[in-house]
Amino acid sequence: AGIAELVRSGRYPGLVAACDAFYESEIDAAAARALERRDEVRILIVAGPSSSGKTTTTLKVRERLAAAGVRTVPLAIDNYFFDLDMHPKVGEDDYDFETPQALDLALINAHLQALLDGRSVQVPHYNFRTGKREGTEGSFRLAKDEVLLIDSLHGLFPEMTAGIGEERKFRLYIETLSQVRDREGRYLRWADVRMLRRMVRDMQFRSYSPRQTVRHWHLVRRSELRYIVPELQRAHAIVNSFLAYELPIMRARVGPELEAMVREFEGDPEREDALERTRRVIRVFAELPETVDEAAVPPTSLLREFIGGSGYTYH
């Protein structure tokens, strides 16, 4: 209700500014903790569940480190996926690519060790359109004064960096730690915020419908609860990426799709999870304005990673 009132009273830009300032302060604090160990850390990992904002956070952390004179080199872990046909299939048209086992963990470890030893590696190239590794990204090497920057869903998973000494790693965890409640006092679920972000991003950039995203989400949550959340205690810093101003935008973007999804999922025992999540989001959206001016969101906002118009370049 408070968010709705800010929108209706014309104070939405102020909400945007306040939320962004808080998020930026979270980045400042995390980067400061990493810099306390600048003499020993060689790998900085930004990890967190799907659509938590890892990519933008990684870029912003890199900016902070650069300002402090620390050179970083990003390594795209997504290039280490196994070919899609090696992943377990779920139903007729979906694959479970959410588990850490979907990544070539042995090759990742071998390459990380080689890079820290000063040797060059041939990073594979993964084609997401074909679902296959195709050639390489070229030769990759890490200088002695550079820090390797990893943005990965499963960055905290022990087996991903098992061969690297703990003193050489800094782990940053990111999550949408919302404290928003509806009129009945129910807290907005963090996973629902991220599901909405992924629905919008998939629709905007990946030709993947909101319906497909919601149907796949139970696999996302299963993997998170099994492989990501239990490793949270291994993080050296935690960043809260929730932005209260994102909710009206999400309603405007995907709200019109939801009622049709409910009708489709009702009565289908295989879609009970999707039905429950869709109904829950509809209840939240019922308390929010139907439209909002997205122009108030600056190009530096983390939300631009999902809705488009970012000042950052994403690969």
mmCIF file with all atom_site columns, C-alpha atoms in Angstrom, residues 93-264:
data_model
loop_
_atom_site.group_PDB
_atom_site.id
_atom_site.type_symbol
_atom_site.label_atom_id
_atom_site.label_alt_id
_atom_site.label_comp_id
_atom_site.label_asym_id
_atom_site.label_entity_id
_atom_site.label_seq_id
_atom_site.pdbx_PDB_ins_code
_atom_site.Cartn_x
_atom_site.Cartn_y
_atom_site.Cartn_z
_atom_site.occupancy
_atom_site.B_iso_or_equiv
_atom_site.pdbx_formal_charge
_atom_site.auth_seq_id
_atom_site.auth_comp_id
_atom_site.auth_asym_id
_atom_site.auth_atom_id
_atom_site.pdbx_PDB_model_num
ATOM 1   C CA . ASP A 1 93  ? 10.026 -29.466 -23.795 1.00 0.00 ? 93  ASP A CA 1
ATOM 2   C CA . ASP A 1 94  ? 12.188 -28.460 -20.833 1.00 0.00 ? 94  ASP A CA 1
ATOM 3   C CA . TYR A 1 95  ? 15.709 -29.181 -19.595 1.00 0.00 ? 95  TYR A CA 1
ATOM 4   C CA . ASP A 1 96  ? 17.087 -28.951 -16.079 1.00 0.00 ? 96  ASP A CA 1
ATOM 5   C CA . PHE A 1 97  ? 20.048 -26.625 -16.617 1.00 0.00 ? 97  PHE A CA 1
ATOM 6   C CA . GLU A 1 98  ? 19.773 -25.102 -13.122 1.00 0.00 ? 98  GLU A CA 1
ATOM 7   C CA . THR A 1 99  ? 22.015 -27.581 -11.276 1.00 0.00 ? 99  THR A CA 1
ATOM 8   C CA . PRO A 1 100 ? 25.780 -27.111 -10.783 1.00 0.00 ? 100 PRO A CA 1
ATOM 9   C CA . GLN A 1 101 ? 26.231 -30.484 -12.476 1.00 0.00 ? 101 GLN A CA 1
ATOM 10  C CA . ALA A 1 102 ? 25.128 -28.809 -15.720 1.00 0.00 ? 102 ALA A CA 1
ATOM 11  C CA . LEU A 1 103 ? 28.574 -27.158 -15.653 1.00 0.00 ? 103 LEU A CA 1
ATOM 12  C CA . ASP A 1 104 ? 31.865 -28.855 -16.441 1.00 0.00 ? 104 ASP A CA 1
ATOM 13  C CA . LEU A 1 105 ? 33.177 -28.457 -12.895 1.00 0.00 ? 105 LEU A CA 1
ATOM 14  C CA . ALA A 1 106 ? 36.336 -30.460 -13.543 1.00 0.00 ? 106 ALA A CA 1
ATOM 15  C CA . LEU A 1 107 ? 37.315 -28.205 -16.438 1.00 0.00 ? 107 LEU A CA 1
ATOM 16  C CA . ILE A 1 108 ? 36.483 -25.058 -14.444 1.00 0.00 ? 108 ILE A CA 1
ATOM 17  C CA . ASN A 1 109 ? 38.760 -26.199 -11.620 1.00 0.00 ? 109 ASN A CA 1
ATOM 18  C CA . ALA A 1 110 ? 41.558 -27.094 -14.001 1.00 0.00 ? 110 ALA A CA 1
ATOM 19  C CA . HIS A 1 111 ? 41.341 -23.711 -15.722 1.00 0.00 ? 111 HIS A CA 1
ATOM 20  C CA . LEU A 1 112 ? 41.188 -21.759 -12.455 1.00 0.00 ? 112 LEU A CA 1
ATOM 21  C CA . GLN A 1 113 ? 44.297 -23.499 -11.156 1.00 0.00 ? 113 GLN A CA 1
ATOM 22  C CA . ALA A 1 114 ? 46.132 -22.919 -14.428 1.00 0.00 ? 114 ALA A CA 1
ATOM 23  C CA . LEU A 1 115 ? 45.224 -19.224 -14.435 1.00 0.00 ? 115 LEU A CA 1
ATOM 24  C CA . LEU A 1 116 ? 46.417 -18.715 -10.865 1.00 0.00 ? 116 LEU A CA 1
ATOM 25  C CA . ASP A 1 117 ? 49.652 -20.482 -11.797 1.00 0.00 ? 117 ASP A CA 1
ATOM 26  C CA . GLY A 1 118 ? 50.184 -17.934 -14.565 1.00 0.00 ? 118 GLY A CA 1
ATOM 27  C CA . ARG A 1 119 ? 49.374 -20.294 -17.423 1.00 0.00 ? 119 ARG A CA 1
ATOM 28  C CA . SER A 1 120 ? 47.016 -19.527 -20.308 1.00 0.00 ? 120 SER A CA 1
ATOM 29  C CA . VAL A 1 121 ? 43.839 -21.530 -21.016 1.00 0.00 ? 121 VAL A CA 1
ATOM 30  C CA . GLN A 1 122 ? 41.461 -21.895 -23.937 1.00 0.00 ? 122 GLN A CA 1
ATOM 31  C CA . VAL A 1 123 ? 38.048 -20.859 -22.625 1.00 0.00 ? 123 VAL A CA 1
ATOM 32  C CA . PRO A 1 124 ? 35.234 -22.723 -24.404 1.00 0.00 ? 124 PRO A CA 1
ATOM 33  C CA . HIS A 1 125 ? 32.474 -20.854 -26.237 1.00 0.00 ? 125 HIS A CA 1
ATOM 34  C CA . TYR A 1 126 ? 28.918 -21.925 -25.431 1.00 0.00 ? 126 TYR A CA 1
ATOM 35  C CA . ASN A 1 127 ? 26.249 -21.150 -28.006 1.00 0.00 ? 127 ASN A CA 1
ATOM 36  C CA . PHE A 1 128 ? 22.953 -20.698 -26.152 1.00 0.00 ? 128 PHE A CA 1
ATOM 37  C CA . ARG A 1 129 ? 20.963 -20.832 -29.369 1.00 0.00 ? 129 ARG A CA 1
ATOM 38  C CA . THR A 1 130 ? 22.201 -24.319 -30.256 1.00 0.00 ? 130 THR A CA 1
ATOM 39  C CA . GLY A 1 131 ? 22.791 -25.478 -26.687 1.00 0.00 ? 131 GLY A CA 1
ATOM 40  C CA . LYS A 1 132 ? 26.299 -26.636 -27.522 1.00 0.00 ? 132 LYS A CA 1
ATOM 41  C CA . ARG A 1 133 ? 29.926 -25.736 -26.966 1.00 0.00 ? 133 ARG A CA 1
ATOM 42  C CA . GLU A 1 134 ? 31.303 -24.485 -30.267 1.00 0.00 ? 134 GLU A CA 1
ATOM 43  C CA . GLY A 1 135 ? 34.987 -23.662 -30.446 1.00 0.00 ? 135 GLY A CA 1
ATOM 44  C CA . THR A 1 136 ? 36.628 -21.340 -27.936 1.00 0.00 ? 136 THR A CA 1
ATOM 45  C CA . GLU A 1 137 ? 36.591 -17.756 -26.742 1.00 0.00 ? 137 GLU A CA 1
ATOM 46  C CA . GLY A 1 138 ? 40.325 -17.697 -27.402 1.00 0.00 ? 138 GLY A CA 1
ATOM 47  C CA . SER A 1 139 ? 43.358 -17.787 -25.144 1.00 0.00 ? 139 SER A CA 1
ATOM 48  C CA . PHE A 1 140 ? 42.926 -16.389 -21.643 1.00 0.00 ? 140 PHE A CA 1
ATOM 49  C CA . ARG A 1 141 ? 45.608 -15.507 -19.084 1.00 0.00 ? 141 ARG A CA 1
ATOM 50  C CA . LEU A 1 142 ? 45.683 -13.825 -15.683 1.00 0.00 ? 142 LEU A CA 1
ATOM 51  C CA . ALA A 1 143 ? 48.517 -11.454 -14.770 1.00 0.00 ? 143 ALA A CA 1
ATOM 52  C CA . LYS A 1 144 ? 50.042 -11.623 -11.295 1.00 0.00 ? 144 LYS A CA 1
ATOM 53  C CA . ASP A 1 145 ? 48.468 -8.330  -10.262 1.00 0.00 ? 145 ASP A CA 1
ATOM 54  C CA . GLU A 1 146 ? 44.976 -9.156  -11.579 1.00 0.00 ? 146 GLU A CA 1
ATOM 55  C CA . VAL A 1 147 ? 41.960 -10.594 -9.768  1.00 0.00 ? 147 VAL A CA 1
ATOM 56  C CA . LEU A 1 148 ? 39.704 -13.078 -11.518 1.00 0.00 ? 148 LEU A CA 1
ATOM 57  C CA . LEU A 1 149 ? 36.053 -12.002 -11.363 1.00 0.00 ? 149 LEU A CA 1
ATOM 58  C CA . ILE A 1 150 ? 33.413 -14.752 -11.513 1.00 0.00 ? 150 ILE A CA 1
ATOM 59  C CA . ASP A 1 151 ? 29.661 -14.117 -11.813 1.00 0.00 ? 151 ASP A CA 1
ATOM 60  C CA . SER A 1 152 ? 27.906 -17.450 -11.335 1.00 0.00 ? 152 SER A CA 1
ATOM 61  C CA . LEU A 1 153 ? 24.648 -18.877 -10.065 1.00 0.00 ? 153 LEU A CA 1
ATOM 62  C CA . HIS A 1 154 ? 26.608 -21.598 -8.282  1.00 0.00 ? 154 HIS A CA 1
ATOM 63  C CA . GLY A 1 155 ? 29.664 -19.603 -7.315  1.00 0.00 ? 155 GLY A CA 1
ATOM 64  C CA . LEU A 1 156 ? 29.412 -20.744 -3.681  1.00 0.00 ? 156 LEU A CA 1
ATOM 65  C CA . PHE A 1 157 ? 29.127 -24.424 -4.628  1.00 0.00 ? 157 PHE A CA 1
ATOM 66  C CA . PRO A 1 158 ? 32.276 -25.982 -3.117  1.00 0.00 ? 158 PRO A CA 1
ATOM 67  C CA . GLU A 1 159 ? 33.114 -28.194 -6.084  1.00 0.00 ? 159 GLU A CA 1
ATOM 68  C CA . MET A 1 160 ? 33.337 -25.237 -8.457  1.00 0.00 ? 160 MET A CA 1
ATOM 69  C CA . THR A 1 161 ? 36.512 -23.943 -6.804  1.00 0.00 ? 161 THR A CA 1
ATOM 70  C CA . ALA A 1 162 ? 37.548 -27.040 -4.838  1.00 0.00 ? 162 ALA A CA 1
ATOM 71  C CA . GLY A 1 163 ? 41.180 -26.878 -5.970  1.00 0.00 ? 163 GLY A CA 1
ATOM 72  C CA . ILE A 1 164 ? 41.722 -23.269 -4.877  1.00 0.00 ? 164 ILE A CA 1
ATOM 73  C CA . GLY A 1 165 ? 42.881 -22.318 -1.381  1.00 0.00 ? 165 GLY A CA 1
ATOM 74  C CA . GLU A 1 166 ? 40.273 -20.547 0.740   1.00 0.00 ? 166 GLU A CA 1
ATOM 75  C CA . GLU A 1 167 ? 42.547 -17.598 1.423   1.00 0.00 ? 167 GLU A CA 1
ATOM 76  C CA . ARG A 1 168 ? 42.607 -16.788 -2.285  1.00 0.00 ? 168 ARG A CA 1
ATOM 77  C CA . LYS A 1 169 ? 38.810 -16.469 -2.631  1.00 0.00 ? 169 LYS A CA 1
ATOM 78  C CA . PHE A 1 170 ? 36.292 -13.759 -1.718  1.00 0.00 ? 170 PHE A CA 1
ATOM 79  C CA . ARG A 1 171 ? 32.616 -14.703 -1.979  1.00 0.00 ? 171 ARG A CA 1
ATOM 80  C CA . LEU A 1 172 ? 29.844 -12.151 -2.366  1.00 0.00 ? 172 LEU A CA 1
ATOM 81  C CA . TYR A 1 173 ? 26.239 -13.354 -2.148  1.00 0.00 ? 173 TYR A CA 1
ATOM 82  C CA . ILE A 1 174 ? 23.283 -11.391 -3.539  1.00 0.00 ? 174 ILE A CA 1
ATOM 83  C CA . GLU A 1 175 ? 19.563 -11.830 -2.859  1.00 0.00 ? 175 GLU A CA 1
ATOM 84  C CA . THR A 1 176 ? 16.317 -9.843  -3.084  1.00 0.00 ? 176 THR A CA 1
ATOM 85  C CA . LEU A 1 177 ? 15.834 -9.435  0.685   1.00 0.00 ? 177 LEU A CA 1
ATOM 86  C CA . SER A 1 178 ? 12.397 -7.814  0.533   1.00 0.00 ? 178 SER A CA 1
ATOM 87  C CA . GLN A 1 179 ? 10.588 -6.766  3.710   1.00 0.00 ? 179 GLN A CA 1
ATOM 88  C CA . VAL A 1 180 ? 7.407  -5.675  1.894   1.00 0.00 ? 180 VAL A CA 1
ATOM 89  C CA . ARG A 1 181 ? 4.057  -6.928  3.233   1.00 0.00 ? 181 ARG A CA 1
ATOM 90  C CA . ASP A 1 182 ? 0.581  -6.940  1.717   1.00 0.00 ? 182 ASP A CA 1
ATOM 91  C CA . ARG A 1 183 ? -2.553 -5.624  3.405   1.00 0.00 ? 183 ARG A CA 1
ATOM 92  C CA . GLU A 1 184 ? -3.016 -8.931  5.235   1.00 0.00 ? 184 GLU A CA 1
ATOM 93  C CA . GLY A 1 185 ? 0.501  -8.854  6.654   1.00 0.00 ? 185 GLY A CA 1
ATOM 94  C CA . ARG A 1 186 ? 1.960  -11.536 4.363   1.00 0.00 ? 186 ARG A CA 1
ATOM 95  C CA . TYR A 1 187 ? 5.550  -10.888 3.338   1.00 0.00 ? 187 TYR A CA 1
ATOM 96  C CA . LEU A 1 188 ? 6.391  -10.746 -0.342  1.00 0.00 ? 188 LEU A CA 1
ATOM 97  C CA . ARG A 1 189 ? 8.495  -13.817 -1.098  1.00 0.00 ? 189 ARG A CA 1
ATOM 98  C CA . TRP A 1 190 ? 12.029 -13.164 -2.276  1.00 0.00 ? 190 TRP A CA 1
ATOM 99  C CA . ALA A 1 191 ? 11.773 -15.913 -4.880  1.00 0.00 ? 191 ALA A CA 1
ATOM 100 C CA . ASP A 1 192 ? 8.606  -14.334 -6.323  1.00 0.00 ? 192 ASP A CA 1
ATOM 101 C CA . VAL A 1 193 ? 10.470 -11.054 -6.877  1.00 0.00 ? 193 VAL A CA 1
ATOM 102 C CA . ARG A 1 194 ? 13.172 -12.894 -8.769  1.00 0.00 ? 194 ARG A CA 1
ATOM 103 C CA . MET A 1 195 ? 10.649 -14.924 -10.743 1.00 0.00 ? 195 MET A CA 1
ATOM 104 C CA . LEU A 1 196 ? 9.025  -11.682 -11.916 1.00 0.00 ? 196 LEU A CA 1
ATOM 105 C CA . ARG A 1 197 ? 12.412 -10.308 -12.953 1.00 0.00 ? 197 ARG A CA 1
ATOM 106 C CA . ARG A 1 198 ? 13.152 -13.455 -14.890 1.00 0.00 ? 198 ARG A CA 1
ATOM 107 C CA . MET A 1 199 ? 9.743  -13.389 -16.569 1.00 0.00 ? 199 MET A CA 1
ATOM 108 C CA . VAL A 1 200 ? 10.394 -9.860  -17.795 1.00 0.00 ? 200 VAL A CA 1
ATOM 109 C CA . ARG A 1 201 ? 13.992 -10.559 -18.860 1.00 0.00 ? 201 ARG A CA 1
ATOM 110 C CA . ASP A 1 202 ? 13.099 -13.807 -20.625 1.00 0.00 ? 202 ASP A CA 1
ATOM 111 C CA . MET A 1 203 ? 10.287 -12.081 -22.501 1.00 0.00 ? 203 MET A CA 1
ATOM 112 C CA . GLN A 1 204 ? 12.444 -9.051  -23.361 1.00 0.00 ? 204 GLN A CA 1
ATOM 113 C CA . PHE A 1 205 ? 15.723 -10.689 -24.337 1.00 0.00 ? 205 PHE A CA 1
ATOM 114 C CA . ARG A 1 206 ? 15.286 -14.443 -24.760 1.00 0.00 ? 206 ARG A CA 1
ATOM 115 C CA . SER A 1 207 ? 12.020 -14.936 -26.672 1.00 0.00 ? 207 SER A CA 1
ATOM 116 C CA . TYR A 1 208 ? 10.768 -16.975 -23.715 1.00 0.00 ? 208 TYR A CA 1
ATOM 117 C CA . SER A 1 209 ? 7.175  -16.378 -22.639 1.00 0.00 ? 209 SER A CA 1
ATOM 118 C CA . PRO A 1 210 ? 6.170  -15.597 -19.022 1.00 0.00 ? 210 PRO A CA 1
ATOM 119 C CA . ARG A 1 211 ? 4.195  -18.835 -19.090 1.00 0.00 ? 211 ARG A CA 1
ATOM 120 C CA . GLN A 1 212 ? 7.318  -20.832 -19.915 1.00 0.00 ? 212 GLN A CA 1
ATOM 121 C CA . THR A 1 213 ? 9.281  -19.073 -17.186 1.00 0.00 ? 213 THR A CA 1
ATOM 122 C CA . VAL A 1 214 ? 6.701  -19.868 -14.506 1.00 0.00 ? 214 VAL A CA 1
ATOM 123 C CA . ARG A 1 215 ? 6.421  -23.474 -15.656 1.00 0.00 ? 215 ARG A CA 1
ATOM 124 C CA . HIS A 1 216 ? 10.201 -23.849 -15.355 1.00 0.00 ? 216 HIS A CA 1
ATOM 125 C CA . TRP A 1 217 ? 10.489 -22.049 -12.029 1.00 0.00 ? 217 TRP A CA 1
ATOM 126 C CA . HIS A 1 218 ? 10.021 -25.142 -9.838  1.00 0.00 ? 218 HIS A CA 1
ATOM 127 C CA . LEU A 1 219 ? 13.327 -26.427 -11.226 1.00 0.00 ? 219 LEU A CA 1
ATOM 128 C CA . VAL A 1 220 ? 14.975 -23.108 -10.390 1.00 0.00 ? 220 VAL A CA 1
ATOM 129 C CA . ARG A 1 221 ? 13.695 -23.263 -6.809  1.00 0.00 ? 221 ARG A CA 1
ATOM 130 C CA . ARG A 1 222 ? 14.606 -26.920 -6.372  1.00 0.00 ? 222 ARG A CA 1
ATOM 131 C CA . SER A 1 223 ? 18.178 -26.185 -7.388  1.00 0.00 ? 223 SER A CA 1
ATOM 132 C CA . GLU A 1 224 ? 18.374 -23.065 -5.212  1.00 0.00 ? 224 GLU A CA 1
ATOM 133 C CA . LEU A 1 225 ? 17.193 -24.888 -2.112  1.00 0.00 ? 225 LEU A CA 1
ATOM 134 C CA . ARG A 1 226 ? 19.509 -27.810 -2.753  1.00 0.00 ? 226 ARG A CA 1
ATOM 135 C CA . TYR A 1 227 ? 22.693 -26.141 -3.966  1.00 0.00 ? 227 TYR A CA 1
ATOM 136 C CA . ILE A 1 228 ? 22.645 -22.379 -3.265  1.00 0.00 ? 228 ILE A CA 1
ATOM 137 C CA . VAL A 1 229 ? 20.864 -21.556 0.006   1.00 0.00 ? 229 VAL A CA 1
ATOM 138 C CA . PRO A 1 230 ? 22.810 -24.166 2.073   1.00 0.00 ? 230 PRO A CA 1
ATOM 139 C CA . GLU A 1 231 ? 26.071 -22.500 1.020   1.00 0.00 ? 231 GLU A CA 1
ATOM 140 C CA . LEU A 1 232 ? 25.054 -19.018 2.172   1.00 0.00 ? 232 LEU A CA 1
ATOM 141 C CA . GLN A 1 233 ? 27.185 -19.252 5.320   1.00 0.00 ? 233 GLN A CA 1
ATOM 142 C CA . ARG A 1 234 ? 30.275 -19.430 3.091   1.00 0.00 ? 234 ARG A CA 1
ATOM 143 C CA . ALA A 1 235 ? 29.767 -15.849 1.861   1.00 0.00 ? 235 ALA A CA 1
ATOM 144 C CA . HIS A 1 236 ? 32.120 -13.103 3.027   1.00 0.00 ? 236 HIS A CA 1
ATOM 145 C CA . ALA A 1 237 ? 29.607 -10.358 2.167   1.00 0.00 ? 237 ALA A CA 1
ATOM 146 C CA . ILE A 1 238 ? 25.868 -10.183 1.381   1.00 0.00 ? 238 ILE A CA 1
ATOM 147 C CA . VAL A 1 239 ? 24.198 -7.611  -0.866  1.00 0.00 ? 239 VAL A CA 1
ATOM 148 C CA . ASN A 1 240 ? 20.459 -6.892  -0.829  1.00 0.00 ? 240 ASN A CA 1
ATOM 149 C CA . SER A 1 241 ? 19.323 -6.238  -4.401  1.00 0.00 ? 241 SER A CA 1
ATOM 150 C CA . PHE A 1 242 ? 15.590 -5.761  -3.779  1.00 0.00 ? 242 PHE A CA 1
ATOM 151 C CA . LEU A 1 243 ? 14.176 -2.531  -5.189  1.00 0.00 ? 243 LEU A CA 1
ATOM 152 C CA . ALA A 1 244 ? 10.714 -1.625  -3.916  1.00 0.00 ? 244 ALA A CA 1
ATOM 153 C CA . TYR A 1 245 ? 10.069 0.441   -7.034  1.00 0.00 ? 245 TYR A CA 1
ATOM 154 C CA . GLU A 1 246 ? 10.335 -2.573  -9.304  1.00 0.00 ? 246 GLU A CA 1
ATOM 155 C CA . LEU A 1 247 ? 6.953  -4.013  -8.318  1.00 0.00 ? 247 LEU A CA 1
ATOM 156 C CA . PRO A 1 248 ? 4.694  -1.528  -10.185 1.00 0.00 ? 248 PRO A CA 1
ATOM 157 C CA . ILE A 1 249 ? 6.876  -1.969  -13.278 1.00 0.00 ? 249 ILE A CA 1
ATOM 158 C CA . MET A 1 250 ? 6.565  -5.731  -13.052 1.00 0.00 ? 250 MET A CA 1
ATOM 159 C CA . ARG A 1 251 ? 2.790  -5.440  -12.775 1.00 0.00 ? 251 ARG A CA 1
ATOM 160 C CA . ALA A 1 252 ? 2.625  -3.309  -15.916 1.00 0.00 ? 252 ALA A CA 1
ATOM 161 C CA . ARG A 1 253 ? 4.934  -5.670  -17.794 1.00 0.00 ? 253 ARG A CA 1
ATOM 162 C CA . VAL A 1 254 ? 3.535  -9.118  -16.936 1.00 0.00 ? 254 VAL A CA 1
ATOM 163 C CA . GLY A 1 255 ? 0.287  -8.507  -15.056 1.00 0.00 ? 255 GLY A CA 1
ATOM 164 C CA . PRO A 1 256 ? -1.926 -8.839  -18.154 1.00 0.00 ? 256 PRO A CA 1
ATOM 165 C CA . GLU A 1 257 ? -0.544 -12.352 -18.783 1.00 0.00 ? 257 GLU A CA 1
ATOM 166 C CA . LEU A 1 258 ? -1.406 -13.850 -15.407 1.00 0.00 ? 258 LEU A CA 1
ATOM 167 C CA . GLU A 1 259 ? -5.153 -14.544 -15.541 1.00 0.00 ? 259 GLU A CA 1
ATOM 168 C CA . ALA A 1 260 ? -4.771 -16.569 -18.737 1.00 0.00 ? 260 ALA A CA 1
ATOM 169 C CA . MET A 1 261 ? -1.981 -18.544 -17.061 1.00 0.00 ? 261 MET A CA 1
ATOM 170 C CA . VAL A 1 262 ? -4.230 -19.373 -14.116 1.00 0.00 ? 262 VAL A CA 1
ATOM 171 C CA . ARG A 1 263 ? -6.895 -20.708 -16.474 1.00 0.00 ? 263 ARG A CA 1
ATOM 172 C CA . GLU A 1 264 ? -4.303 -22.836 -18.248 1.00 0.00 ? 264 GLU A CA 1
#
